[in-house]
Amino acid sequence: MPHFDYEAIVQKALRGAVQESLTEVQNNGFTGSHHFYITFQTNRADVQMPDFLREKHPEEITIVLQHQFWDLKVTETGFSVNLSFNDKHETLIVPYTAIISFLDPSVKFGLQFVPDDVPLLSDNTEDSPDVKTINEVPSATTGGDNVITMDTFRKK
């Protein structure tokens, strides 16, 4: 009898919440004081961003979507957005599976994720295995901390 991979099911559902939130902003903009802090892995082969930014943030970066962002495009597998770095607009393409955390501090809402185990960028790409499709969800059997907690983001 097959076992349910509840960790994968929950991760997929939570990523769906991020997708739905970003889609709402894409279609209608932010309302009230809502804004997002999105932290994602930068050292993954499936994250597209300028080299200078990856060099400055080799493992992860937190971006803020609030007042100054352009061309937010939300897809089934991730999102792209233009942000200003050094007075120049740069495009970032981020799969949902690269997201580490998603916060809307205006309503004290936050999610933490277990990022997919995909190949990281390296100097020797010939030794790297093929990149998984960004639709795959991590397995609960891979070990590590599989607990998703909101306590980190709540005021005590």
mmCIF file of C-alpha atoms in Angstrom:
data_model
loop_
_atom_site.group_PDB
_atom_site.id
_atom_site.type_symbol
_atom_site.label_atom_id
_atom_site.label_comp_id
_atom_site.label_asym_id
_atom_site.label_seq_id
_atom_site.Cartn_x
_atom_site.Cartn_y
_atom_site.Cartn_z
ATOM 1 C CA MET A 1 0.000 0.000 0.000
ATOM 2 C CA PRO A 2 1.519 3.391 -0.971
ATOM 3 C CA HIS A 3 2.161 5.944 1.733
ATOM 4 C CA PHE A 4 1.100 9.562 1.472
ATOM 5 C CA ASP A 5 3.967 12.032 1.305
ATOM 6 C CA TYR A 6 2.282 14.585 3.552
ATOM 7 C CA GLU A 7 5.326 16.858 3.643
ATOM 8 C CA ALA A 8 5.239 17.180 -0.143
ATOM 9 C CA ILE A 9 1.478 17.740 -0.112
ATOM 10 C CA VAL A 10 1.772 20.515 2.487
ATOM 11 C CA GLN A 11 4.734 22.175 0.746
ATOM 12 C CA LYS A 12 2.814 22.202 -2.543
ATOM 13 C CA ALA A 13 -0.257 23.716 -0.863
ATOM 14 C CA LEU A 14 1.777 26.435 0.836
ATOM 15 C CA ARG A 15 3.523 27.279 -2.430
ATOM 16 C CA GLY A 16 0.034 27.567 -3.905
ATOM 17 C CA ALA A 17 -0.742 30.217 -1.284
ATOM 18 C CA VAL A 18 2.330 32.174 -2.415
ATOM 19 C CA GLN A 19 1.259 31.815 -6.054
ATOM 20 C CA GLU A 20 -2.271 33.000 -5.272
ATOM 21 C CA SER A 21 -0.986 35.993 -3.276
ATOM 22 C CA LEU A 22 1.398 37.009 -6.058
ATOM 23 C CA THR A 23 -1.357 36.557 -8.657
ATOM 24 C CA GLU A 24 -3.624 38.887 -6.676
ATOM 25 C CA VAL A 25 -0.880 41.538 -6.664
ATOM 26 C CA GLN A 26 -0.181 40.959 -10.366
ATOM 27 C CA ASN A 27 -3.855 41.497 -11.203
ATOM 28 C CA ASN A 28 -4.875 44.173 -8.695
ATOM 29 C CA GLY A 29 -1.776 45.577 -7.006
ATOM 30 C CA PHE A 30 -1.360 45.789 -3.264
ATOM 31 C CA THR A 31 -4.200 47.023 -1.081
ATOM 32 C CA GLY A 32 -3.744 48.723 2.246
ATOM 33 C CA SER A 33 -0.339 48.237 3.804
ATOM 34 C CA HIS A 34 0.273 44.749 2.394
ATOM 35 C CA HIS A 35 3.777 44.020 1.107
ATOM 36 C CA PHE A 36 5.919 40.914 0.745
ATOM 37 C CA TYR A 37 9.374 39.885 1.865
ATOM 38 C CA ILE A 38 10.466 36.899 -0.211
ATOM 39 C CA THR A 39 13.688 35.064 0.632
ATOM 40 C CA PHE A 40 14.965 32.586 -1.914
ATOM 41 C CA GLN A 41 18.065 30.587 -2.747
ATOM 42 C CA THR A 42 20.360 32.296 -5.241
ATOM 43 C CA ASN A 43 22.800 29.413 -5.718
ATOM 44 C CA ARG A 44 20.399 27.256 -7.714
ATOM 45 C CA ALA A 45 20.714 26.650 -11.439
ATOM 46 C CA ASP A 46 16.970 27.296 -11.935
ATOM 47 C CA VAL A 47 17.062 30.826 -10.432
ATOM 48 C CA GLN A 48 17.770 33.501 -13.019
ATOM 49 C CA MET A 49 19.298 36.761 -11.862
ATOM 50 C CA PRO A 50 22.155 39.101 -12.802
ATOM 51 C CA ASP A 51 25.649 37.784 -12.087
ATOM 52 C CA PHE A 52 26.650 40.812 -9.996
ATOM 53 C CA LEU A 53 23.691 40.215 -7.698
ATOM 54 C CA ARG A 54 24.425 36.508 -7.360
ATOM 55 C CA GLU A 55 28.063 37.338 -6.508
ATOM 56 C CA LYS A 56 26.903 39.735 -3.794
ATOM 57 C CA HIS A 57 24.335 37.212 -2.448
ATOM 58 C CA PRO A 58 25.812 33.777 -3.249
ATOM 59 C CA GLU A 59 23.385 31.667 -1.173
ATOM 60 C CA GLU A 60 20.171 33.591 -0.592
ATOM 61 C CA ILE A 61 18.577 37.002 -0.900
ATOM 62 C CA THR A 62 15.477 38.689 0.448
ATOM 63 C CA ILE A 63 13.550 40.933 -1.907
ATOM 64 C CA VAL A 64 10.755 43.302 -0.966
ATOM 65 C CA LEU A 65 7.703 43.753 -3.143
ATOM 66 C CA GLN A 66 6.033 46.938 -2.007
ATOM 67 C CA HIS A 67 6.359 50.214 -3.889
ATOM 68 C CA GLN A 68 9.073 49.834 -6.510
ATOM 69 C CA PHE A 69 8.710 46.693 -8.577
ATOM 70 C CA TRP A 70 7.654 46.236 -12.175
ATOM 71 C CA ASP A 71 6.370 43.598 -14.569
ATOM 72 C CA LEU A 72 5.391 40.996 -11.977
ATOM 73 C CA LYS A 73 4.519 37.847 -13.907
ATOM 74 C CA VAL A 74 3.185 34.819 -12.065
ATOM 75 C CA THR A 75 3.188 31.330 -13.583
ATOM 76 C CA GLU A 76 2.402 27.831 -12.379
ATOM 77 C CA THR A 77 6.055 27.194 -11.517
ATOM 78 C CA GLY A 78 7.354 30.556 -10.304
ATOM 79 C CA PHE A 79 7.392 34.288 -10.815
ATOM 80 C CA SER A 80 9.456 36.965 -12.473
ATOM 81 C CA VAL A 81 9.763 40.556 -11.401
ATOM 82 C CA ASN A 82 11.828 43.594 -12.279
ATOM 83 C CA LEU A 83 13.514 45.354 -9.379
ATOM 84 C CA SER A 84 15.887 48.285 -9.240
ATOM 85 C CA PHE A 85 19.495 47.614 -8.269
ATOM 86 C CA ASN A 86 22.014 50.451 -8.545
ATOM 87 C CA ASP A 87 19.378 52.541 -10.379
ATOM 88 C CA LYS A 88 18.997 49.883 -13.071
ATOM 89 C CA HIS A 89 16.009 47.595 -13.588
ATOM 90 C CA GLU A 90 16.960 43.931 -13.387
ATOM 91 C CA THR A 91 14.777 40.871 -13.939
ATOM 92 C CA LEU A 92 14.679 38.044 -11.421
ATOM 93 C CA ILE A 93 13.068 34.691 -12.263
ATOM 94 C CA VAL A 94 12.338 32.574 -9.200
ATOM 95 C CA PRO A 95 10.734 29.132 -9.061
ATOM 96 C CA TYR A 96 8.463 28.643 -6.057
ATOM 97 C CA THR A 97 10.636 25.694 -5.049
ATOM 98 C CA ALA A 98 13.585 28.069 -4.434
ATOM 99 C CA ILE A 99 11.644 30.139 -1.890
ATOM 100 C CA ILE A 100 12.843 29.832 1.689
ATOM 101 C CA SER A 101 10.347 32.214 3.293
ATOM 102 C CA PHE A 102 7.399 34.394 2.374
ATOM 103 C CA LEU A 103 6.255 37.171 4.717
ATOM 104 C CA ASP A 104 3.559 39.807 4.720
ATOM 105 C CA PRO A 105 4.514 41.737 7.864
ATOM 106 C CA SER A 106 1.514 44.052 7.551
ATOM 107 C CA VAL A 107 -0.729 41.209 8.757
ATOM 108 C CA LYS A 108 1.937 39.217 10.627
ATOM 109 C CA PHE A 109 1.713 36.340 8.147
ATOM 110 C CA GLY A 110 4.667 34.174 7.237
ATOM 111 C CA LEU A 111 5.570 30.855 5.694
ATOM 112 C CA GLN A 112 8.818 28.908 5.794
ATOM 113 C CA PHE A 113 9.691 26.307 3.181
ATOM 114 C CA VAL A 114 11.969 23.350 2.741
ATOM 115 C CA PRO A 115 13.600 24.175 -0.621
ATOM 116 C CA ASP A 116 13.864 21.427 -3.207
ATOM 117 C CA ASP A 117 17.095 19.500 -3.378
ATOM 118 C CA VAL A 118 18.210 20.657 -6.823
ATOM 119 C CA PRO A 119 21.702 21.098 -8.239
ATOM 120 C CA LEU A 120 23.426 24.237 -7.122
ATOM 121 C CA LEU A 121 25.521 26.434 -9.322
ATOM 122 C CA SER A 122 29.140 25.409 -9.400
ATOM 123 C CA ASP A 123 32.277 26.197 -11.315
ATOM 124 C CA ASN A 124 32.242 22.732 -12.882
ATOM 125 C CA THR A 125 28.804 22.271 -14.424
ATOM 126 C CA GLU A 126 29.883 19.080 -16.228
ATOM 127 C CA ASP A 127 29.855 17.259 -12.885
ATOM 128 C CA SER A 128 26.412 18.576 -11.952
ATOM 129 C CA PRO A 129 23.429 16.304 -12.492
ATOM 130 C CA ASP A 130 20.540 17.477 -14.620
ATOM 131 C CA VAL A 131 18.305 20.059 -12.966
ATOM 132 C CA LYS A 132 15.018 18.671 -11.695
ATOM 133 C CA THR A 133 11.890 20.231 -13.062
ATOM 134 C CA ILE A 134 10.837 23.027 -10.773
ATOM 135 C CA ASN A 135 7.455 21.385 -10.216
ATOM 136 C CA GLU A 136 8.964 18.632 -8.072
ATOM 137 C CA VAL A 137 8.425 18.867 -4.320
ATOM 138 C CA PRO A 138 10.904 17.620 -1.708
ATOM 139 C CA SER A 139 10.283 14.253 -0.167
ATOM 140 C CA ALA A 140 9.723 13.903 3.555
ATOM 141 C CA THR A 141 12.103 10.957 3.472
ATOM 142 C CA THR A 142 15.093 13.148 2.621
ATOM 143 C CA GLY A 143 15.584 13.989 6.288
ATOM 144 C CA GLY A 144 16.209 17.313 7.908
ATOM 145 C CA ASP A 145 13.766 19.553 9.700
ATOM 146 C CA ASN A 146 10.393 19.049 8.071
ATOM 147 C CA VAL A 147 8.468 21.209 10.532
ATOM 148 C CA ILE A 148 6.841 24.344 9.207
ATOM 149 C CA THR A 149 6.258 26.843 11.981
ATOM 150 C CA MET A 150 4.607 30.219 12.046
ATOM 151 C CA ASP A 151 5.846 31.055 15.573
ATOM 152 C CA THR A 152 8.951 32.755 14.198
ATOM 153 C CA PHE A 153 6.783 35.400 12.577
ATOM 154 C CA ARG A 154 4.310 36.008 15.389
ATOM 155 C CA LYS A 155 4.728 38.712 17.979
ATOM 156 C CA LYS A 156 4.831 37.260 21.460
#
